Short mmCIF file of C-alpha atoms in Angstrom, two decimals:
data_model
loop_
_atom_site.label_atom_id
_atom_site.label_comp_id
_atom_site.label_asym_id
_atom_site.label_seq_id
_atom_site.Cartn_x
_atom_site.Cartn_y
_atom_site.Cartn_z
CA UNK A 1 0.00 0.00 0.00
CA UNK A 2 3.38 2.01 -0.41
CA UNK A 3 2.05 3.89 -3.46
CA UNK A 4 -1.11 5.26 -1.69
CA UNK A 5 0.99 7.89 -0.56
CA UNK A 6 3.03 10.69 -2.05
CA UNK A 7 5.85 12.42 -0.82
CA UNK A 8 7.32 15.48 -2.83
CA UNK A 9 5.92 16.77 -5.68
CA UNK A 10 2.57 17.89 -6.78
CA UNK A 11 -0.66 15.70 -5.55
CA UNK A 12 -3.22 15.08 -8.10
CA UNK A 13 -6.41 16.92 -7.48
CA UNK A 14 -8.14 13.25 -6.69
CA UNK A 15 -5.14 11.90 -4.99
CA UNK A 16 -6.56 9.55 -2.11
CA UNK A 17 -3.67 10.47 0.41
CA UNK A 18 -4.17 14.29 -0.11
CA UNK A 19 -5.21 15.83 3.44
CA UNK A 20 -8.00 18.67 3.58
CA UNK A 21 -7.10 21.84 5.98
CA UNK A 22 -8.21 24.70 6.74
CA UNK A 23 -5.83 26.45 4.20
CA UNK A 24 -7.97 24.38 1.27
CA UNK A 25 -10.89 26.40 2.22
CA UNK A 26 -9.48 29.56 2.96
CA UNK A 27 -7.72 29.65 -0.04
CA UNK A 28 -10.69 28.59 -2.59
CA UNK A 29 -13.22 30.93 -0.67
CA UNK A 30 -10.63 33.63 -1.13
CA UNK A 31 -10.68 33.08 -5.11
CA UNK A 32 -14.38 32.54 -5.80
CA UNK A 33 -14.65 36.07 -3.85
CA UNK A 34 -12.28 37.31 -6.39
CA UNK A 35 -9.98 38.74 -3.92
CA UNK A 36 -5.72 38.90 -4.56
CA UNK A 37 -3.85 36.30 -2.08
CA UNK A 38 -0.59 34.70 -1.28
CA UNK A 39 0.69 31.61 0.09
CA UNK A 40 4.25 32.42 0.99
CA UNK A 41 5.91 29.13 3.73
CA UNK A 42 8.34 27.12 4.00
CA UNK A 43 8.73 24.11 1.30
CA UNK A 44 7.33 20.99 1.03
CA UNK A 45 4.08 21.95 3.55
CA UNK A 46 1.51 21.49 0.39
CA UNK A 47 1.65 24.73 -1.10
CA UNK A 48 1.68 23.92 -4.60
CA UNK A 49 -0.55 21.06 -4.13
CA UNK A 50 -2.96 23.29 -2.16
CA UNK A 51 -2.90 25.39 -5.49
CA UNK A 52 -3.59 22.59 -7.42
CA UNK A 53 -6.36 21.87 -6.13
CA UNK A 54 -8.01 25.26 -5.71
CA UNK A 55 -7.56 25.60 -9.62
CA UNK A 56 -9.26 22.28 -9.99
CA UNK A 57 -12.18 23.50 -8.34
CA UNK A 58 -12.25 26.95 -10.04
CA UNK A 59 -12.29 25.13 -13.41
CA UNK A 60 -15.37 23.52 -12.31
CA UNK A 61 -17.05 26.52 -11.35
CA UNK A 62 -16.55 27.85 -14.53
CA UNK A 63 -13.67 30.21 -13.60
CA UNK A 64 -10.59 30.43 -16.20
CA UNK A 65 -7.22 29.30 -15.03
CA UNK A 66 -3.61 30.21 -16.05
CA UNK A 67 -0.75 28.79 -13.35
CA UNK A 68 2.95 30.67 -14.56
CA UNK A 69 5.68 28.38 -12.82
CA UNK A 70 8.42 30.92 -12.79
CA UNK A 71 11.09 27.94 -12.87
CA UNK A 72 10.35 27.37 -16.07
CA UNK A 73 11.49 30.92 -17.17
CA UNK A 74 15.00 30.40 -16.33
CA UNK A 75 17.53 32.67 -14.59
CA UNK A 76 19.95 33.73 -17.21
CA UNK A 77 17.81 35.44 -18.68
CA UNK A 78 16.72 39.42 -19.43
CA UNK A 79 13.93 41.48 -18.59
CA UNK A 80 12.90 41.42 -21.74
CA UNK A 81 13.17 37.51 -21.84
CA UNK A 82 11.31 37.09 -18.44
CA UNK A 83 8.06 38.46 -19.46
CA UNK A 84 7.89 37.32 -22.28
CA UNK A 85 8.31 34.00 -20.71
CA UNK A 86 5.36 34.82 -18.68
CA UNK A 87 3.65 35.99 -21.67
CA UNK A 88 4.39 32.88 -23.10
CA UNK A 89 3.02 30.81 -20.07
CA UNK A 90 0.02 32.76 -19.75
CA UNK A 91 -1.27 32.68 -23.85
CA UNK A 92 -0.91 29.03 -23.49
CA UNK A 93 -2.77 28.07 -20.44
CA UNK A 94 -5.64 30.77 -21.98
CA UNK A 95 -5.36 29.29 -25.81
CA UNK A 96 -4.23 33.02 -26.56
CA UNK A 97 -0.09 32.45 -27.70
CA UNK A 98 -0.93 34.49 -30.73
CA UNK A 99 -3.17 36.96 -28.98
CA UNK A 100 -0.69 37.91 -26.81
CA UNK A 101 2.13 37.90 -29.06
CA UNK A 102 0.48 40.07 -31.76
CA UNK A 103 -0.57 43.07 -28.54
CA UNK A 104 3.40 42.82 -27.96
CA UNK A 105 4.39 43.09 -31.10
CA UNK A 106 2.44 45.99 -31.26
CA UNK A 107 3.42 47.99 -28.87
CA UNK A 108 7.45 47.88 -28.65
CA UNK A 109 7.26 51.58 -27.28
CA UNK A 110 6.23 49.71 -23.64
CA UNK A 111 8.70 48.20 -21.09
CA UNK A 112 8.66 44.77 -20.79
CA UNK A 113 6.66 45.08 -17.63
CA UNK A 114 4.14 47.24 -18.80
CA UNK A 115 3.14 45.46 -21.97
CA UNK A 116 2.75 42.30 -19.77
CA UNK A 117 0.13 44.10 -17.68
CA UNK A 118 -1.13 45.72 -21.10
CA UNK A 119 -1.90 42.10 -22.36
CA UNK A 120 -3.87 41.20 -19.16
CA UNK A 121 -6.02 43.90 -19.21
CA UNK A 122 -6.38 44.57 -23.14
CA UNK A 123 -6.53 41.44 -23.85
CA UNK A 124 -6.88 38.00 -21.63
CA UNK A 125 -9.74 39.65 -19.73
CA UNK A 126 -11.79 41.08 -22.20
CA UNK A 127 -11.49 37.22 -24.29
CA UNK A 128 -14.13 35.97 -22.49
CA UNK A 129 -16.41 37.25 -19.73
CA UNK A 130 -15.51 34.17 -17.30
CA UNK A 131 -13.90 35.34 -14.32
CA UNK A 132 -9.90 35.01 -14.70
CA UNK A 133 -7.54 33.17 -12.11
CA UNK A 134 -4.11 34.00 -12.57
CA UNK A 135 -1.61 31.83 -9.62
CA UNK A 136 1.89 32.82 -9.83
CA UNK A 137 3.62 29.46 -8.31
CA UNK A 138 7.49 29.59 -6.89
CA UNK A 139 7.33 33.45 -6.96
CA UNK A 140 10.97 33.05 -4.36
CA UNK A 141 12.33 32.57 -7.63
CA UNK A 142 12.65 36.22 -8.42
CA UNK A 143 15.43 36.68 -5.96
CA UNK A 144 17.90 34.73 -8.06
CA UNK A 145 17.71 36.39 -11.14
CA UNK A 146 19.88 38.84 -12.46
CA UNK A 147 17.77 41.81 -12.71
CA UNK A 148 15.47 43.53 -10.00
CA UNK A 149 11.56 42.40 -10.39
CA UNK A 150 9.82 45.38 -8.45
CA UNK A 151 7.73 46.23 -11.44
CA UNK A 152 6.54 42.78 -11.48
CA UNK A 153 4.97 43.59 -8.02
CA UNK A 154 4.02 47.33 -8.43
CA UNK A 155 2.58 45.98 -11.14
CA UNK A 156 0.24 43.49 -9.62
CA UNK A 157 -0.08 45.88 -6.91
CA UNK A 158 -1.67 48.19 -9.53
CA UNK A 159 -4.33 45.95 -10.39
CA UNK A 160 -5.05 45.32 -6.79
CA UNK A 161 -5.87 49.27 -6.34
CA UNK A 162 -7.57 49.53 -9.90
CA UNK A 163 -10.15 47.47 -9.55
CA UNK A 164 -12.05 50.04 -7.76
CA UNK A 165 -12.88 51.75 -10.69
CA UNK A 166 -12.17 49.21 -13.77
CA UNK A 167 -14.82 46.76 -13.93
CA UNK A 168 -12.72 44.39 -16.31
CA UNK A 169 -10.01 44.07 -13.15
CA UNK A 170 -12.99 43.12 -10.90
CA UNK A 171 -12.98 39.84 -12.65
CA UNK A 172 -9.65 39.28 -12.14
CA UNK A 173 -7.70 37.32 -9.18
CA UNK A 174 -4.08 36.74 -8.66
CA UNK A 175 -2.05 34.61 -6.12
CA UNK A 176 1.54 34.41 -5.44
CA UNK A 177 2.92 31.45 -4.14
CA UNK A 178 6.58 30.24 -3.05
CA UNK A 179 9.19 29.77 -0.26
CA UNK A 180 9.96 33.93 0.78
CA UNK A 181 8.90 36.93 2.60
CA UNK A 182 6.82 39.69 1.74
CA UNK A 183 9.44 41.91 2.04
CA UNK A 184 12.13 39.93 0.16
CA UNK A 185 10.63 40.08 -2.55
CA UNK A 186 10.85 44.09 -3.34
CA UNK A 187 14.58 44.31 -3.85
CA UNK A 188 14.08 48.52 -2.78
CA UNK A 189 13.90 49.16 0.59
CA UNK A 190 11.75 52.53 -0.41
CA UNK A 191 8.96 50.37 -1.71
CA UNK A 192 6.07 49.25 0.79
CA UNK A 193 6.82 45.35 0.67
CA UNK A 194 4.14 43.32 -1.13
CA UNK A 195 1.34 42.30 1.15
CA UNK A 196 -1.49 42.72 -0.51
CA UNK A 197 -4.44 40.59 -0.47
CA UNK A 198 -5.32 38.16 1.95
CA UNK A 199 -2.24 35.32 3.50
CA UNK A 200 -3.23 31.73 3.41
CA UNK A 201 -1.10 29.93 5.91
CA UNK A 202 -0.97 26.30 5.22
CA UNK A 203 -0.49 24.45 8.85
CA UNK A 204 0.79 21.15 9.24
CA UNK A 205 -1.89 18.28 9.36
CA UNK A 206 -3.99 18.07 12.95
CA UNK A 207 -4.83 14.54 13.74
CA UNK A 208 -8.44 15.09 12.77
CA UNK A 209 -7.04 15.63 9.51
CA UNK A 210 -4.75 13.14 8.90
CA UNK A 211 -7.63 10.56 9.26
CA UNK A 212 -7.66 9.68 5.34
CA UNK A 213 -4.17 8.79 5.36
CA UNK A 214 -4.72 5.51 7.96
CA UNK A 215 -6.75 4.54 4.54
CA UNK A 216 -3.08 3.76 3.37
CA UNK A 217 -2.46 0.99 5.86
CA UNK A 218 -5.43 -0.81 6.87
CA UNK A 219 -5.66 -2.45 10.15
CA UNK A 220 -4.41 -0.64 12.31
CA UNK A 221 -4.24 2.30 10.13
CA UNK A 222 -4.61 5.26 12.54
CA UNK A 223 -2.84 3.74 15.53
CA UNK A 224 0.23 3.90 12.86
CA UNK A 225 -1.02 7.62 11.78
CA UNK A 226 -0.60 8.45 15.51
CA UNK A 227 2.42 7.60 16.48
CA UNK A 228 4.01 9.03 12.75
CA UNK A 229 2.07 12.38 13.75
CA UNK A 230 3.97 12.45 17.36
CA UNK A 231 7.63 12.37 15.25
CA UNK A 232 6.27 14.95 12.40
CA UNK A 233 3.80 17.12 14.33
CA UNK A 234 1.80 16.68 11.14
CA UNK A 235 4.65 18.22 9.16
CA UNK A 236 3.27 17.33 5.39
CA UNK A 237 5.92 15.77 3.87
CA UNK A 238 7.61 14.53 6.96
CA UNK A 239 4.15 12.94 7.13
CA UNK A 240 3.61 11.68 3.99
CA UNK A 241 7.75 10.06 3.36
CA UNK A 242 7.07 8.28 7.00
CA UNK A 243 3.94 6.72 5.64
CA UNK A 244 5.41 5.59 2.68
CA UNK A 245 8.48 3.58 5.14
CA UNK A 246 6.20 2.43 7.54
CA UNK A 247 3.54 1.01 4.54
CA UNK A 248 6.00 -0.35 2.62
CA UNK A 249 7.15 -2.36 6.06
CA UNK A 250 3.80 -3.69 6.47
CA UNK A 251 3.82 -3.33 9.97
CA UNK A 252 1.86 -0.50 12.26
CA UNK A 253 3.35 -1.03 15.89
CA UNK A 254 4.97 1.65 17.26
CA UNK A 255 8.02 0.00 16.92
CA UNK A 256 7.96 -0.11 13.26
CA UNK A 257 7.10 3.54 13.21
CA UNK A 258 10.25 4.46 15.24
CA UNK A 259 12.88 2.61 13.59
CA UNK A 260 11.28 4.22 10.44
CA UNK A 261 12.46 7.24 11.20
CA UNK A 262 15.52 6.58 12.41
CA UNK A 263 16.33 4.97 9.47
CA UNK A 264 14.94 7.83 7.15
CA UNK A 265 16.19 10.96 8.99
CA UNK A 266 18.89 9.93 12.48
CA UNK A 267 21.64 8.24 10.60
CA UNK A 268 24.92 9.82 10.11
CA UNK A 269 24.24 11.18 6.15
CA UNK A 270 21.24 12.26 6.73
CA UNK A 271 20.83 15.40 6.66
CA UNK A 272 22.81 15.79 3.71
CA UNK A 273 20.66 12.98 1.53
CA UNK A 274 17.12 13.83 2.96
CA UNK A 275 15.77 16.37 1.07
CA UNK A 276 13.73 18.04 3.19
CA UNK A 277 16.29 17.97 5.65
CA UNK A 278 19.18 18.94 3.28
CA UNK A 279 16.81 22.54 2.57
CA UNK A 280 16.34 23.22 5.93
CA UNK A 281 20.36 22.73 7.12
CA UNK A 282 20.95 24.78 3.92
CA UNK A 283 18.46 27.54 4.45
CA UNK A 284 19.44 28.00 7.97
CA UNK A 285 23.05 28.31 7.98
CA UNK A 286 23.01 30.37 4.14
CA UNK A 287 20.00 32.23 5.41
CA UNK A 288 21.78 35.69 6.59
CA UNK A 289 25.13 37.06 7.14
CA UNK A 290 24.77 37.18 11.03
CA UNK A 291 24.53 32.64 10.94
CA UNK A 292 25.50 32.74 14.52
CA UNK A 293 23.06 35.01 16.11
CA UNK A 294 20.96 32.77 13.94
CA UNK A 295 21.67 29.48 15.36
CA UNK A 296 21.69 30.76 19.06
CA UNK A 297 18.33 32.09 18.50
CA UNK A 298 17.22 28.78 17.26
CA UNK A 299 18.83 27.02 20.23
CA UNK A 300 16.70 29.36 22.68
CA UNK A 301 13.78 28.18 20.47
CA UNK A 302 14.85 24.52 21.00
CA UNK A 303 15.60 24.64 24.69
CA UNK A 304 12.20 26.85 25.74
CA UNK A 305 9.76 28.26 23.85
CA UNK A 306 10.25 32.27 23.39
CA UNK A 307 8.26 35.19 22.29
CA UNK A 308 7.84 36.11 18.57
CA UNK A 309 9.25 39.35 17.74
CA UNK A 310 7.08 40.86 15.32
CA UNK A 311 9.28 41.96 12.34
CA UNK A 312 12.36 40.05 13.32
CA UNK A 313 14.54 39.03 10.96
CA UNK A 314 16.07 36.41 12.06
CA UNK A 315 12.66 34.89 13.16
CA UNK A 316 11.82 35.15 9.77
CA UNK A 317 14.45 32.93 8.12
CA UNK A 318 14.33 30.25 10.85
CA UNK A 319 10.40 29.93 10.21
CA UNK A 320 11.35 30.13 6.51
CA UNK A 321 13.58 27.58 6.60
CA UNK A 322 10.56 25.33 8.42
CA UNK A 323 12.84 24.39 11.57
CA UNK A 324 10.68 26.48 13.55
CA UNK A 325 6.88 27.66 13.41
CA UNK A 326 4.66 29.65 14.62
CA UNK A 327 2.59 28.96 17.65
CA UNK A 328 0.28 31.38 19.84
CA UNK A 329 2.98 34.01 18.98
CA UNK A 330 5.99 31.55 20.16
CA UNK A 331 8.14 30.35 18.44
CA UNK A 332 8.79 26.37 18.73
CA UNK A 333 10.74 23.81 16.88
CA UNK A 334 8.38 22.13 14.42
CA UNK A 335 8.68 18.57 15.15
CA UNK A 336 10.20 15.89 17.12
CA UNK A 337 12.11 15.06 13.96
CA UNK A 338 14.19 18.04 13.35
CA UNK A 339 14.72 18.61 17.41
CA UNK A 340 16.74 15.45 17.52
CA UNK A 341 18.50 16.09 13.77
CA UNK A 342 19.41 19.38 14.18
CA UNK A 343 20.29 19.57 17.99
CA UNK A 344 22.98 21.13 20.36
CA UNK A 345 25.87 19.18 18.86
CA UNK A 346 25.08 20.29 15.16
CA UNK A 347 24.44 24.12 16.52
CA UNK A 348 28.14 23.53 18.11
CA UNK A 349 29.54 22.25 15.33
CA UNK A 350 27.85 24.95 12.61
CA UNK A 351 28.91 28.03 14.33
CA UNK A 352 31.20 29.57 12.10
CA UNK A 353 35.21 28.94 13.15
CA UNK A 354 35.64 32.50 13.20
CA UNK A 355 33.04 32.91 16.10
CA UNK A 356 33.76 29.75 18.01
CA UNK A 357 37.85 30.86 17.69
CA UNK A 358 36.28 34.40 18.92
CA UNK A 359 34.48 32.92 21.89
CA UNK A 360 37.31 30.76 22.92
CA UNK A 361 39.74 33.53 22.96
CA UNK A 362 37.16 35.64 24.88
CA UNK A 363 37.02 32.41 27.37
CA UNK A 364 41.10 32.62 27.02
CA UNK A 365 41.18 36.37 27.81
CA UNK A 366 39.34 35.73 31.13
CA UNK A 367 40.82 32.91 32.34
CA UNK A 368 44.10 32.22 31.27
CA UNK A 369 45.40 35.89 32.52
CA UNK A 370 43.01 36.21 35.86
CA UNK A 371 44.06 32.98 36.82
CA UNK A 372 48.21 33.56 35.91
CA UNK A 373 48.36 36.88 38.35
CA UNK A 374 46.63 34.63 40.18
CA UNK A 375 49.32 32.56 40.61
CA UNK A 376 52.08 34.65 39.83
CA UNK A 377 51.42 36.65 42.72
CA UNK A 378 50.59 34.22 45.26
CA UNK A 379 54.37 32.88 44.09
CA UNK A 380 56.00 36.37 44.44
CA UNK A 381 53.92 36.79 47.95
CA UNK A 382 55.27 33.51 48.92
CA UNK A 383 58.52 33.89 48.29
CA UNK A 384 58.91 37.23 50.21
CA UNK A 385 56.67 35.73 53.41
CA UNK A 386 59.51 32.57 53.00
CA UNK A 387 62.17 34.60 53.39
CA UNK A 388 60.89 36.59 56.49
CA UNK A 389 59.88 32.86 57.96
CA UNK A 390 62.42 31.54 60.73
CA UNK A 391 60.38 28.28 61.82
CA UNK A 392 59.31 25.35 59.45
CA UNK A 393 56.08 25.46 60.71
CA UNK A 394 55.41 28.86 59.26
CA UNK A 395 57.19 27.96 56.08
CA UNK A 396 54.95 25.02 55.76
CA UNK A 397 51.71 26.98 55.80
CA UNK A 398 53.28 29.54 53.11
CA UNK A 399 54.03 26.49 50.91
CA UNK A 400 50.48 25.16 51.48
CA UNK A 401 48.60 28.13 50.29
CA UNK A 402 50.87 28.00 47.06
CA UNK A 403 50.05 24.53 46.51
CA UNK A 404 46.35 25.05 47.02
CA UNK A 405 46.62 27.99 44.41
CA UNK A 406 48.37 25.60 42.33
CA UNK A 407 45.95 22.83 42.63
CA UNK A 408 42.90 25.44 41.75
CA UNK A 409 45.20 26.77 38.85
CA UNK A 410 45.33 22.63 37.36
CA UNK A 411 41.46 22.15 38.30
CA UNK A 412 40.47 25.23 35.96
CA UNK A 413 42.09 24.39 33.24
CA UNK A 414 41.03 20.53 33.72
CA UNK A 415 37.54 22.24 33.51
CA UNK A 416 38.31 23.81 30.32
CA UNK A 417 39.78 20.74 28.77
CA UNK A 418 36.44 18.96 29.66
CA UNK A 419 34.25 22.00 28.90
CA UNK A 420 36.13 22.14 25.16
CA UNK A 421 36.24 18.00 24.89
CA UNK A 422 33.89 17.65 21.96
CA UNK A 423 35.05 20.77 20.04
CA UNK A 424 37.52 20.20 16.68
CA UNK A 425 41.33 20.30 16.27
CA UNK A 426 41.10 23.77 17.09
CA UNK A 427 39.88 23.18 20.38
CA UNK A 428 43.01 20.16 20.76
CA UNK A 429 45.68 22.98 20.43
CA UNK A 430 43.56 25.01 23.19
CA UNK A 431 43.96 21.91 25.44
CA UNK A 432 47.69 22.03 24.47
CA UNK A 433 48.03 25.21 25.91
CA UNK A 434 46.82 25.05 28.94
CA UNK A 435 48.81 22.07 29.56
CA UNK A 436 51.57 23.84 28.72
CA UNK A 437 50.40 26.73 30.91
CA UNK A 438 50.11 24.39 33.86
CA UNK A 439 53.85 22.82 33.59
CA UNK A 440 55.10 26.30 33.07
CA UNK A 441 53.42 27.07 36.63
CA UNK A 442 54.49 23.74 38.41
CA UNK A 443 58.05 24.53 37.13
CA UNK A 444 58.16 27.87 38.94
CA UNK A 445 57.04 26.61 41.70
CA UNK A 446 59.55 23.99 41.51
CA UNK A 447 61.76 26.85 41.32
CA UNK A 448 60.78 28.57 43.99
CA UNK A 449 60.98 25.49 46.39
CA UNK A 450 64.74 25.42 45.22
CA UNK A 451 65.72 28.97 45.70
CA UNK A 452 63.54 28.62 49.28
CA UNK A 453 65.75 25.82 50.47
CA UNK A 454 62.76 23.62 50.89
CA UNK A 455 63.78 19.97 51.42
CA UNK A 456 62.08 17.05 49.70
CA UNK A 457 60.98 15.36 52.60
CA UNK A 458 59.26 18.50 54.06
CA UNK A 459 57.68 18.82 50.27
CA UNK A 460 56.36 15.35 50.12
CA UNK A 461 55.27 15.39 53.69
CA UNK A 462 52.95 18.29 53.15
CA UNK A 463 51.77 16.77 49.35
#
């Protein structure tokens, strides 16, 4: 029953494993009512399936469709290419190519921008009086190409304000889907970011939901769907790639379910191979020049829940890159899953060298000097108290306190060595030096016992 579910990709409008939420609703009632909308998450949550669907149901009603997958333009490519690769897209899911083409070819004297607009309005809409659909899927991919897209989005955002007073635009809706931000899409900083319309959130499956998916298993079907929802937290494709393993063992014991994912997502390779994994690592630490504040905020996240900061950057990229959501305006890890992948050992070990080398010398800085004029001092003291001594008995107790310095010198760098044990070859050489830094001391003091006329049997009496 492996191939009852899907995991990546696009589910098919009457796909038996595709899960109704709340975003299927919201997003449909927020077409028929011909408002503007966007879907921007994370990826692999069911956006484009979501869309999908929605367009399925609009075609029913009547309502034309035209989806423009904006991979498909390229990125090497010019302005003037890009729209008309949207052009292109948009004549063909309309049965307009040479419509389209000929309204371009007319007017040359237009930007590229503008005469894409021009062709919506002068001529998709008034084709037919049906009611026109327009999703713009993967709109993140904007940020990679060569050439700023802000027209792109003043220009939808100029429909959005027309349709006030231009009947034809009333007919028309447009939604924006993809893996971004509002406001990184708008490469100006000058220009409000694009938030128009109404934002679909698609959240990850509730239990309640996920009932159609024990369908996939049988006996025993939603005994197995609860204990793969306590590992995803209803994460979609998380979800969906654990039902697949556990259907294709045959098995729906809890015990089945857990070495599942273990064998998917905990071994070694993992998050390298896993795709879903793989984009979240790679969003997270290539999400922002400041990766370290970064991944402390995430381990705050991942200790305790803390408080959303509206507008936050950072809190943007981690729920972005989907290791994080959302939840009664804290912010959580997502999912038993990605607590135990990405944890405190892979936060250790992805801090960039520079910082960790920057820490550790900040560690050094406070240490390593408090703790030598610690020691230096309590030598030079000792010496000069030794000298004034006459009796053994008070050169004994002067000897003592340096030994007890030097035995609190050894156990603080011990402590360092152990706090630093897991740490790289970096870390080794730190080790080294303190070593180093404690022979140094025990050979002064050796010194000193020399120059004090300290004999070996008073020495090892008091060790």
């Amino acid at each position: 029953m492996s191939s009852f579910f899907v995991a990546g990709g696009n589910l098919a409008p009457d796909a038996p494993c595709y899960v109704l939420r709340q975003a299927d609703d919201a997003l449909l009632a927020t077409l028929q009512a011909r408002e503007f909308s966007y879907v921007l998450d994370t990826r692999q949550v069911g956006k484009s399936s979501l869309m999908v669907r929605a367009a399925a149901q609009l075609r029913r009603d009547k309502v034309r469709v035209a989806i423009l997958d904006l991979t498909g333009i390229g990125q090497n490519v010019s302005p003037e290419q890009w729209y008309s690769g949207l052009l292109a897209q948009l004549g063909a899911a309309l049965g307009l190519e040479d419509a389209l083409e000929d309204f371009a070819d007319d007017h040359p004297q237009l930007g590229p921008a503008q005469r894409f607009f021009g062709a919506i309005r002068e001529v998709a809409l008034p084709a037919a009086s049906a009611p026109l659909a327009l999703f713009v899927d993967e709109i993140d991919a904007v940020r990679s190409l060569p050439f700023p897209t802000d027209e792109f989005f003043a220009g939808v955002r100029a429909f959005y304000n027309r349709r006030a007073d231009d009947g034809e635009l009333k007919r028309l809706t447009i939604c924006l889907l993809g893996s971004a931000t509002p406001d990184s899409l708008v490469r100006d900083a000058r220009v409000t970011p694009f938030n128009i319309g109404q934002r679909i959130v698609p959240t990850d499956f509730t239990l309640l939901e996920a009932r159609p998916l024990a369908e996939g298993f049988g006996d025993g079907g939603m005994h197995a769907i609860e204990r793969i929802l306590y590992w995803t937290d209803g994460h979609p494709y998380l979800t969906q790639r654990l039902c697949q393993a556990v259907a294709e063992v045959g098995h729906c014991d809890n015990g089945s379910v857990d070495r599942a994912v273990a064998r998917l997502f905990f071994h070694e390779s993992a998050r390298e191979e896993e795709t879903n994994l793989s984009f979240v690592q790679r969003r997270v630490l290539e999400g922002g020049e400041d990766v370290t504040a970064l991944l402390e905020l995430y381990r705050r996240a991942r200790r305790k829940e803390i408080q959303e900061e509206p507008g936050s950057p950072l809190g943007a990229i981690l729920k972005l890159s989907g290791i994080v959501r959302s939840v009664r305006g804290q912010l959580r890890v997502r999912n038993r899953i990605y607590a135990r992948v990405f944890d405190e050992t892979w936060i250790n070990r992805s801090i960039p060298d520079g910082e960790r080398r920057r820490q550790r010398a900040a560690f050094l800085r406070g240490l390593l000097p408090t703790a030598t004029v610690a020691v230096a001092g309590l030598v030079a003291t000792g010496f000069l108290t030794v000298r004034s001594l006459h009796s053994e008995q008070e050169t004994t107790r002067s000897l003592d306190a340096i030994q007890r310095r030097e035995q609190q010198w050894k156990a603080a760098l011990e402590a360092l060595a152990n706090e630093r044990a897991n740490h790289s070859s970096a870390d080794a050489a730190l080790r080294q030096l303190a070593e180093d830094r404690l022979r140094s001391t025990q050979e002064e003091n050796t010194e000193l016992r020399k120059r004090l006329g300290i004999s070996p049997e008073t020495d090892l009496r008091l060790r």
